[in-house]
PDB file of C-alpha atoms in Angstrom:
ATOM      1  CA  UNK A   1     132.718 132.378  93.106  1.00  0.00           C
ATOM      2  CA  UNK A   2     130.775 130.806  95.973  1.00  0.00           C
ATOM      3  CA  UNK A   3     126.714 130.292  95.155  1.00  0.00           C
ATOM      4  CA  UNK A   4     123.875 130.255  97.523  1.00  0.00           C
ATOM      5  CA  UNK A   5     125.043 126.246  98.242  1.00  0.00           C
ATOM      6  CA  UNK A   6     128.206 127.311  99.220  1.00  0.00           C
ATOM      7  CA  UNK A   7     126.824 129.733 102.154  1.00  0.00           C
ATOM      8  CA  UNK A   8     124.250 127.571 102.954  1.00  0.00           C
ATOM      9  CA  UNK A   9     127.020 124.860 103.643  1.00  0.00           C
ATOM     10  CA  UNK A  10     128.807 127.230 105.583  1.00  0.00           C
ATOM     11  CA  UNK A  11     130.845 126.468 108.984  1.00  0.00           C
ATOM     12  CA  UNK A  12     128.936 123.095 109.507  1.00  0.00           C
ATOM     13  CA  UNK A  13     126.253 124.733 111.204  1.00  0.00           C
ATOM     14  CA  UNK A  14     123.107 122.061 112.056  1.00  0.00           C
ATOM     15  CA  UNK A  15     120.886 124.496 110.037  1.00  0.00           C
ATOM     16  CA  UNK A  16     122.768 125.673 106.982  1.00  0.00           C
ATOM     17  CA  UNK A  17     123.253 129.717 107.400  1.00  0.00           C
ATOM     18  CA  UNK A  18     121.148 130.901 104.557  1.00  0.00           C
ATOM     19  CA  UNK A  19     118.203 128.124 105.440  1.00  0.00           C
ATOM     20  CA  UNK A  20     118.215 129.942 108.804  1.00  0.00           C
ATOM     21  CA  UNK A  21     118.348 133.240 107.393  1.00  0.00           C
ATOM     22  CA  UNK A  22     115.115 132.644 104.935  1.00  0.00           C
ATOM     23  CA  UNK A  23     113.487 130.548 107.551  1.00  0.00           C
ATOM     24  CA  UNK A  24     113.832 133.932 110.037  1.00  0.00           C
ATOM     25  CA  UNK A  25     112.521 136.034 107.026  1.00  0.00           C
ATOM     26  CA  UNK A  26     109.502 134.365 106.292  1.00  0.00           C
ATOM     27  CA  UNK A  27     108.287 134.233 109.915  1.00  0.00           C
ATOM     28  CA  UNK A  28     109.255 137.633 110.588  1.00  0.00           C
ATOM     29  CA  UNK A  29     107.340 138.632 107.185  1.00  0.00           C
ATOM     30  CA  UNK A  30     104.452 136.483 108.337  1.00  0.00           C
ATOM     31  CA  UNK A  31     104.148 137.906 111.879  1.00  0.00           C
ATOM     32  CA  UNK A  32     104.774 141.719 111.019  1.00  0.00           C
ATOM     33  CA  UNK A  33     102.049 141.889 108.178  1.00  0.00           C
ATOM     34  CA  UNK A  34      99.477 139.715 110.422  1.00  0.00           C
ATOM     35  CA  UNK A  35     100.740 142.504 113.355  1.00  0.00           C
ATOM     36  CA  UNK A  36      99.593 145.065 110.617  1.00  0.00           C
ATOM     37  CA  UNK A  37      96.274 144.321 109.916  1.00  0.00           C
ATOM     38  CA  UNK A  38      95.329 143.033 113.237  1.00  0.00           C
ATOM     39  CA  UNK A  39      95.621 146.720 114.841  1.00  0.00           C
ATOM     40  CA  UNK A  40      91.809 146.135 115.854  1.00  0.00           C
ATOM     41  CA  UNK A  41      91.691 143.301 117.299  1.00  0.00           C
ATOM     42  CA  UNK A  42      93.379 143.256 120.807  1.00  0.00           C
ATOM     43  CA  UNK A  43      94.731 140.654 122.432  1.00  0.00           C
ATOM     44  CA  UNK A  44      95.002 138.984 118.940  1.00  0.00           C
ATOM     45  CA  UNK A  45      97.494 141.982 117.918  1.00  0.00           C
ATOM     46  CA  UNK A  46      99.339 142.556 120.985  1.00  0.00           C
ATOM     47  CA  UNK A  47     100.376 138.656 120.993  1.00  0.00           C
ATOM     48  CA  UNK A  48     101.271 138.390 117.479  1.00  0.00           C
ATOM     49  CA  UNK A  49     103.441 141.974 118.752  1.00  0.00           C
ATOM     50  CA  UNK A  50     105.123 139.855 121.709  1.00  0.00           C
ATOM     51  CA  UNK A  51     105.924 137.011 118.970  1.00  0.00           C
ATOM     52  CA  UNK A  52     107.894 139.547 116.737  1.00  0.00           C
ATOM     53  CA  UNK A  53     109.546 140.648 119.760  1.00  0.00           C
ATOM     54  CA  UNK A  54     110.968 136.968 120.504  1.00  0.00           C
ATOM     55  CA  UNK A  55     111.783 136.384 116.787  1.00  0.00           C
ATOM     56  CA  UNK A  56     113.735 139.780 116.972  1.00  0.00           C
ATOM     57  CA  UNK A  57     115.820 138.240 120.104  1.00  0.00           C
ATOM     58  CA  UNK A  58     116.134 135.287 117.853  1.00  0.00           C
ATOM     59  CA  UNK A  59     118.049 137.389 115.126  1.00  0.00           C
ATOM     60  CA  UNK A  60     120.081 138.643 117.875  1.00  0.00           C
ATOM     61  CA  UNK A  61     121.117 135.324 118.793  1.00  0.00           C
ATOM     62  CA  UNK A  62     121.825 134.119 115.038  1.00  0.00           C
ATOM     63  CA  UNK A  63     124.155 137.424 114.782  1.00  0.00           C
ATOM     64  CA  UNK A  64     126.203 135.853 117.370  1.00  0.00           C
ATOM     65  CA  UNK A  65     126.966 132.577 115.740  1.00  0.00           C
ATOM     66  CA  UNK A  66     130.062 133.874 113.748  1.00  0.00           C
ATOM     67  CA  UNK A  67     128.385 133.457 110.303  1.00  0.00           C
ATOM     68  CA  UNK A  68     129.025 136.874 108.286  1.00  0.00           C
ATOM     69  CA  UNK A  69     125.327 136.717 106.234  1.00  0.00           C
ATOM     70  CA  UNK A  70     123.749 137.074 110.015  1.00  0.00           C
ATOM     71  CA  UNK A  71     126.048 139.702 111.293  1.00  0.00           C
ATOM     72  CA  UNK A  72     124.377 142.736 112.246  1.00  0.00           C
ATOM     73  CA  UNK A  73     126.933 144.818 110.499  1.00  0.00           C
ATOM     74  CA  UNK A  74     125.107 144.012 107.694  1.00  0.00           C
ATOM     75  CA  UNK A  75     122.761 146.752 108.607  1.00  0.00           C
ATOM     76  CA  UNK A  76     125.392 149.366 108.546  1.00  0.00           C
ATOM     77  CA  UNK A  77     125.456 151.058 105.174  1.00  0.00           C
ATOM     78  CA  UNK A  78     129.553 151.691 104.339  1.00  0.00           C
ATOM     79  CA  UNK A  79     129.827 153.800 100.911  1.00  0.00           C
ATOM     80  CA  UNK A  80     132.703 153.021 100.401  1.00  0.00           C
ATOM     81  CA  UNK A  81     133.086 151.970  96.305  1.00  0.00           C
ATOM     82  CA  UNK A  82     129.969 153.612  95.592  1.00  0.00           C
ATOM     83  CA  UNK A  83     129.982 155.294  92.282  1.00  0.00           C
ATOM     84  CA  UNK A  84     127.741 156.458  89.764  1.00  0.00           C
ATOM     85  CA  UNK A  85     128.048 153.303  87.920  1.00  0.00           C
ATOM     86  CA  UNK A  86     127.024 151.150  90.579  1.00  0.00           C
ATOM     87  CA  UNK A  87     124.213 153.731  92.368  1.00  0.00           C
ATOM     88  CA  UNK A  88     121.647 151.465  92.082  1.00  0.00           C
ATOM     89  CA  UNK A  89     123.446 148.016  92.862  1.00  0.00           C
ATOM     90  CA  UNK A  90     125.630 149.154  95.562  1.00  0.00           C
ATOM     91  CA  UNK A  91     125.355 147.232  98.868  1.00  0.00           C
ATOM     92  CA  UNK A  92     125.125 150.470 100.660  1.00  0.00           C
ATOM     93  CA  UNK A  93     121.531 151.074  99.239  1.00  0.00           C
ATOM     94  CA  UNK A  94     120.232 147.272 100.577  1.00  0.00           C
ATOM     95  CA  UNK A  95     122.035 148.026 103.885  1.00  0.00           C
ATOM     96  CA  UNK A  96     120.120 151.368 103.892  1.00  0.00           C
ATOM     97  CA  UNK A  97     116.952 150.048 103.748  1.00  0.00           C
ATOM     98  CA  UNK A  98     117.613 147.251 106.023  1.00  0.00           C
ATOM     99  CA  UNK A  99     118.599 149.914 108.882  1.00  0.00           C
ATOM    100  CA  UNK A 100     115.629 151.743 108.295  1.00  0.00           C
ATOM    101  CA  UNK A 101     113.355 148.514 108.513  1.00  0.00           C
ATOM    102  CA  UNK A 102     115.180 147.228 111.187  1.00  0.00           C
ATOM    103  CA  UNK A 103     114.572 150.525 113.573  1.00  0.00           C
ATOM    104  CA  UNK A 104     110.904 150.902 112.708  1.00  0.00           C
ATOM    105  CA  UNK A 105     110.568 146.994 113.629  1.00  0.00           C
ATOM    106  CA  UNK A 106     112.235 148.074 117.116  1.00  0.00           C
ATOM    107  CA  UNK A 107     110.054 150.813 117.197  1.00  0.00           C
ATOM    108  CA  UNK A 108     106.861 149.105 116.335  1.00  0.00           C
ATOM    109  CA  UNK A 109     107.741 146.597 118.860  1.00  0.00           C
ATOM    110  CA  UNK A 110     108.940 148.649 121.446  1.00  0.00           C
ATOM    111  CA  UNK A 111     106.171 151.413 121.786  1.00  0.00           C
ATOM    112  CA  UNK A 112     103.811 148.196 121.423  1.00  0.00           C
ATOM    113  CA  UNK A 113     105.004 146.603 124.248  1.00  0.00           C
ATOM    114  CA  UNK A 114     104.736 149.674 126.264  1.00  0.00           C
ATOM    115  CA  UNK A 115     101.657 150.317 125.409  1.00  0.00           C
ATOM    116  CA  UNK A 116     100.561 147.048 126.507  1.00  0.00           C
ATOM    117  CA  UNK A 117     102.727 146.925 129.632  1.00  0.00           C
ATOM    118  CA  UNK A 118     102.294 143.579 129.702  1.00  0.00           C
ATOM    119  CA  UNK A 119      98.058 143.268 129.626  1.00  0.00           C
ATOM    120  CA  UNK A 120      98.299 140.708 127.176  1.00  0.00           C
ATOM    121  CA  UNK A 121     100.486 138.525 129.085  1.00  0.00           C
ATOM    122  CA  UNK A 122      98.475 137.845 132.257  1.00  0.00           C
ATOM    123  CA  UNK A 123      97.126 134.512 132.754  1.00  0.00           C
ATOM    124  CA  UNK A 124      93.646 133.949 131.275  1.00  0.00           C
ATOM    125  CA  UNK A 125      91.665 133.005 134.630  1.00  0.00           C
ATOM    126  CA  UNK A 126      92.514 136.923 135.780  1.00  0.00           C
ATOM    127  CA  UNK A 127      89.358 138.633 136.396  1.00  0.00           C
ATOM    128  CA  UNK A 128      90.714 141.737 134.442  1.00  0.00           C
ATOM    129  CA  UNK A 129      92.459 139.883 131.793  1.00  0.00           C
ATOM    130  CA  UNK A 130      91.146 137.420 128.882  1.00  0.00           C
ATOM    131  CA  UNK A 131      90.583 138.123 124.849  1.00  0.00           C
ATOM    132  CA  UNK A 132      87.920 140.207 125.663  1.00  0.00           C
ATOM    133  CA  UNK A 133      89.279 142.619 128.238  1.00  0.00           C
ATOM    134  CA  UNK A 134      92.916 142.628 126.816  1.00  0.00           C
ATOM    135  CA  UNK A 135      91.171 143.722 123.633  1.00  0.00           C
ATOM    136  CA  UNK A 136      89.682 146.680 125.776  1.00  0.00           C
ATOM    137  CA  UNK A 137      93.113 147.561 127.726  1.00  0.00           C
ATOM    138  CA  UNK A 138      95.106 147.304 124.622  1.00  0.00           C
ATOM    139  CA  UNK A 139      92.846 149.650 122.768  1.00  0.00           C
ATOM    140  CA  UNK A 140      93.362 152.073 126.218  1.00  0.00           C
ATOM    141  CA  UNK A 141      89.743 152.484 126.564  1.00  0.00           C
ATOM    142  CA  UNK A 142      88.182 153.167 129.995  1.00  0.00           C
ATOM    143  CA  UNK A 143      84.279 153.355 130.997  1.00  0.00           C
ATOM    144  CA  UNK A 144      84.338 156.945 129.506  1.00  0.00           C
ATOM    145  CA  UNK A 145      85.048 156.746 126.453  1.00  0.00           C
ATOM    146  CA  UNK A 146      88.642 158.448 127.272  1.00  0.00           C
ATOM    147  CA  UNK A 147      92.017 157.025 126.177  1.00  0.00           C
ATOM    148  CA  UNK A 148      94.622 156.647 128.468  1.00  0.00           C
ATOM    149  CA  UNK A 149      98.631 157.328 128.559  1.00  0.00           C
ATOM    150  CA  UNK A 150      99.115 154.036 126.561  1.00  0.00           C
ATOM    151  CA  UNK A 151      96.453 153.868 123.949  1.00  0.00           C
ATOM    152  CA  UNK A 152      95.784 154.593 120.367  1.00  0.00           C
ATOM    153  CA  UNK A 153      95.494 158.160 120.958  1.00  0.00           C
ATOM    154  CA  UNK A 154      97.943 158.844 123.617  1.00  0.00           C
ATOM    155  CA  UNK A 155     101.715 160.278 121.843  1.00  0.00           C
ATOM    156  CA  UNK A 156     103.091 157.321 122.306  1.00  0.00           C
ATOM    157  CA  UNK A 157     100.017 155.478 120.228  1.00  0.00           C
ATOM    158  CA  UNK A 158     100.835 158.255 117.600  1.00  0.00           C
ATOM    159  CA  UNK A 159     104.662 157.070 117.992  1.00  0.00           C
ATOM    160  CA  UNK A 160     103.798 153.099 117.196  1.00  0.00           C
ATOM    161  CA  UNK A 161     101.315 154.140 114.330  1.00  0.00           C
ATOM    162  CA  UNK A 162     103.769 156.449 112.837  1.00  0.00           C
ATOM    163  CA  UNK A 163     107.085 153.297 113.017  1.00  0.00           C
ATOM    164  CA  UNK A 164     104.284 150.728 112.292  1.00  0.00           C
ATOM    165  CA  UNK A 165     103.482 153.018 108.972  1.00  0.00           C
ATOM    166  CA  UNK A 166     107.188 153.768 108.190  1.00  0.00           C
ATOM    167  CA  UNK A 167     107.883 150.232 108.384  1.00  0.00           C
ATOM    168  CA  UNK A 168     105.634 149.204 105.848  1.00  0.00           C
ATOM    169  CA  UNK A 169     106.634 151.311 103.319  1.00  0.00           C
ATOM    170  CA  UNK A 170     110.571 150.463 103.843  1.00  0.00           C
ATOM    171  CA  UNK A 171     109.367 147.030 103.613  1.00  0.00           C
ATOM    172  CA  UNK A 172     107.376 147.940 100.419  1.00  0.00           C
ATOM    173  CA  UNK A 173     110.762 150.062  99.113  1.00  0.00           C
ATOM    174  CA  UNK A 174     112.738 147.281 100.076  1.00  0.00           C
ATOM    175  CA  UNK A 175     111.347 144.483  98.355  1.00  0.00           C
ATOM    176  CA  UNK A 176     110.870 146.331  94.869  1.00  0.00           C
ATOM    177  CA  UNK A 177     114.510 146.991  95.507  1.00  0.00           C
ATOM    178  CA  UNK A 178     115.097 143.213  94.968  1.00  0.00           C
ATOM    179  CA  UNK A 179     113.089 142.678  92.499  1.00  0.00           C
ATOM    180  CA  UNK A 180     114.903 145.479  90.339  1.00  0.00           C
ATOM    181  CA  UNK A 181     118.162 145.304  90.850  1.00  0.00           C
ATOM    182  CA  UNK A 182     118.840 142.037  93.071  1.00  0.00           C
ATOM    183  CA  UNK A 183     116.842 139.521  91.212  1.00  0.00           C
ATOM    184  CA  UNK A 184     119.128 136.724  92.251  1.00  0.00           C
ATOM    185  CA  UNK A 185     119.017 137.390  95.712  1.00  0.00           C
ATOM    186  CA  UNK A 186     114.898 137.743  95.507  1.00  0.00           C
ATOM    187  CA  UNK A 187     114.611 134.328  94.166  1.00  0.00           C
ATOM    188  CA  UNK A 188     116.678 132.490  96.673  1.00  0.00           C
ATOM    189  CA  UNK A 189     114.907 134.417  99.243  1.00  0.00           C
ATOM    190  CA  UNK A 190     111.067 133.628  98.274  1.00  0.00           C
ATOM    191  CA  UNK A 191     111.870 130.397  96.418  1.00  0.00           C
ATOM    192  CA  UNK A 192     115.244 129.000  97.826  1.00  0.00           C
ATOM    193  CA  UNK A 193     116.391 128.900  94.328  1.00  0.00           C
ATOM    194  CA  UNK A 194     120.020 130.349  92.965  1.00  0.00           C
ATOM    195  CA  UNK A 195     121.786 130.701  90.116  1.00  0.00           C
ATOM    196  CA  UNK A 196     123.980 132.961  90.964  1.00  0.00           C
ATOM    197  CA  UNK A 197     126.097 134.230  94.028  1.00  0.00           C
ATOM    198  CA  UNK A 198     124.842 136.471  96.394  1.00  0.00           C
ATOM    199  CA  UNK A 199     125.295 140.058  95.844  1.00  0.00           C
TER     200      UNK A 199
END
């Protein structure tokens, strides 16, 4: 039975596979929950927004190295051996909640970005541009008071809210999942430590 070592020595990669893998979690974890709670503050949040968007390209790229843990069919639930036995440790219900985090992260992402339509990104010595007035074009404010087809208020505002929402909770579902039922797995994942294989 191969352990945690034994994928993490994997195909002689420079980074060993699951090192990569945890190293990808924790700085997507780190920039999605500061994306979270920084919904008020501007600039601030529509940068940390363009950062998850590169570290999603990043997981892209890992899924094309050949290593199975970073394929992206690991996201597709198959049912296939799933029996009432097994309900709650089947591979189908990890890969279930890993679809549904992974399209609210696109969705997050993607309505953010279009919301933002690039504000964010213009150099700082723009008269219209800076922490200040990136803050103010994020939010979609204008001079009165009104928001505009990109902001908060606007459907597609209501769109990034409601993925942003849906993601935390999947996120939320997801790791209590773990920490029921995949114990092993939760422990090399937070701590780098294994006892056992992988799941």
């Amino acid at each position: 039975m191969r352990t945690y070592r034994d994928l993490n020595t994997e195909k002689g990669l420079a980074m060993p596979v699951m090192t990569r893998l945890r190293a990808y979690h924790a700085v997507l974890a780190v920039l999605v929950l500061a994306a979270y709670f920084s919904t008020e503050w501007g600039a601030v949040h529509a940068w940390l927004g363009y950062g998850v968007a590169v570290v999603i390209l990043v997981r892209v790229i890992m899924a094309l190295t050949g290593a199975p843990q970073l394929g992206l069919m690991r996201f597709y639930p198959q049912i296939h051996g799933l029996k009432l036995d097994n309900a709650f440790t089947h591979p189908a219900i990890s890969r279930v909640l890993l679809l549904g985090i992974a399209v609210c992260l696109i969705g997050v992402t993607g309505t953010g970005i279009a919301m933002d339509r690039g504000r964010a990104l213009k150099p700082a010595s723009s008269p219209a541009s800076g922490p200040v007035a990136a803050q103010v074009e994020t939010r979609g404010e204008h001079e009165g008071g009104e928001e505009d087809e990109g902001g908060e208020e606007s459907p597609l505002g209501e769109i990034h809210e409601l993925f942003g929402n849906g993601l935390m909770l999947l996120v939320a579902g997801h790791v209590t999942y773990l920490l029921l039922f995949k114990r092993p797995l939760a422990r090399f994942m937070i701590l780098g430590v294994s006892k056992s294989p992988p799941k």
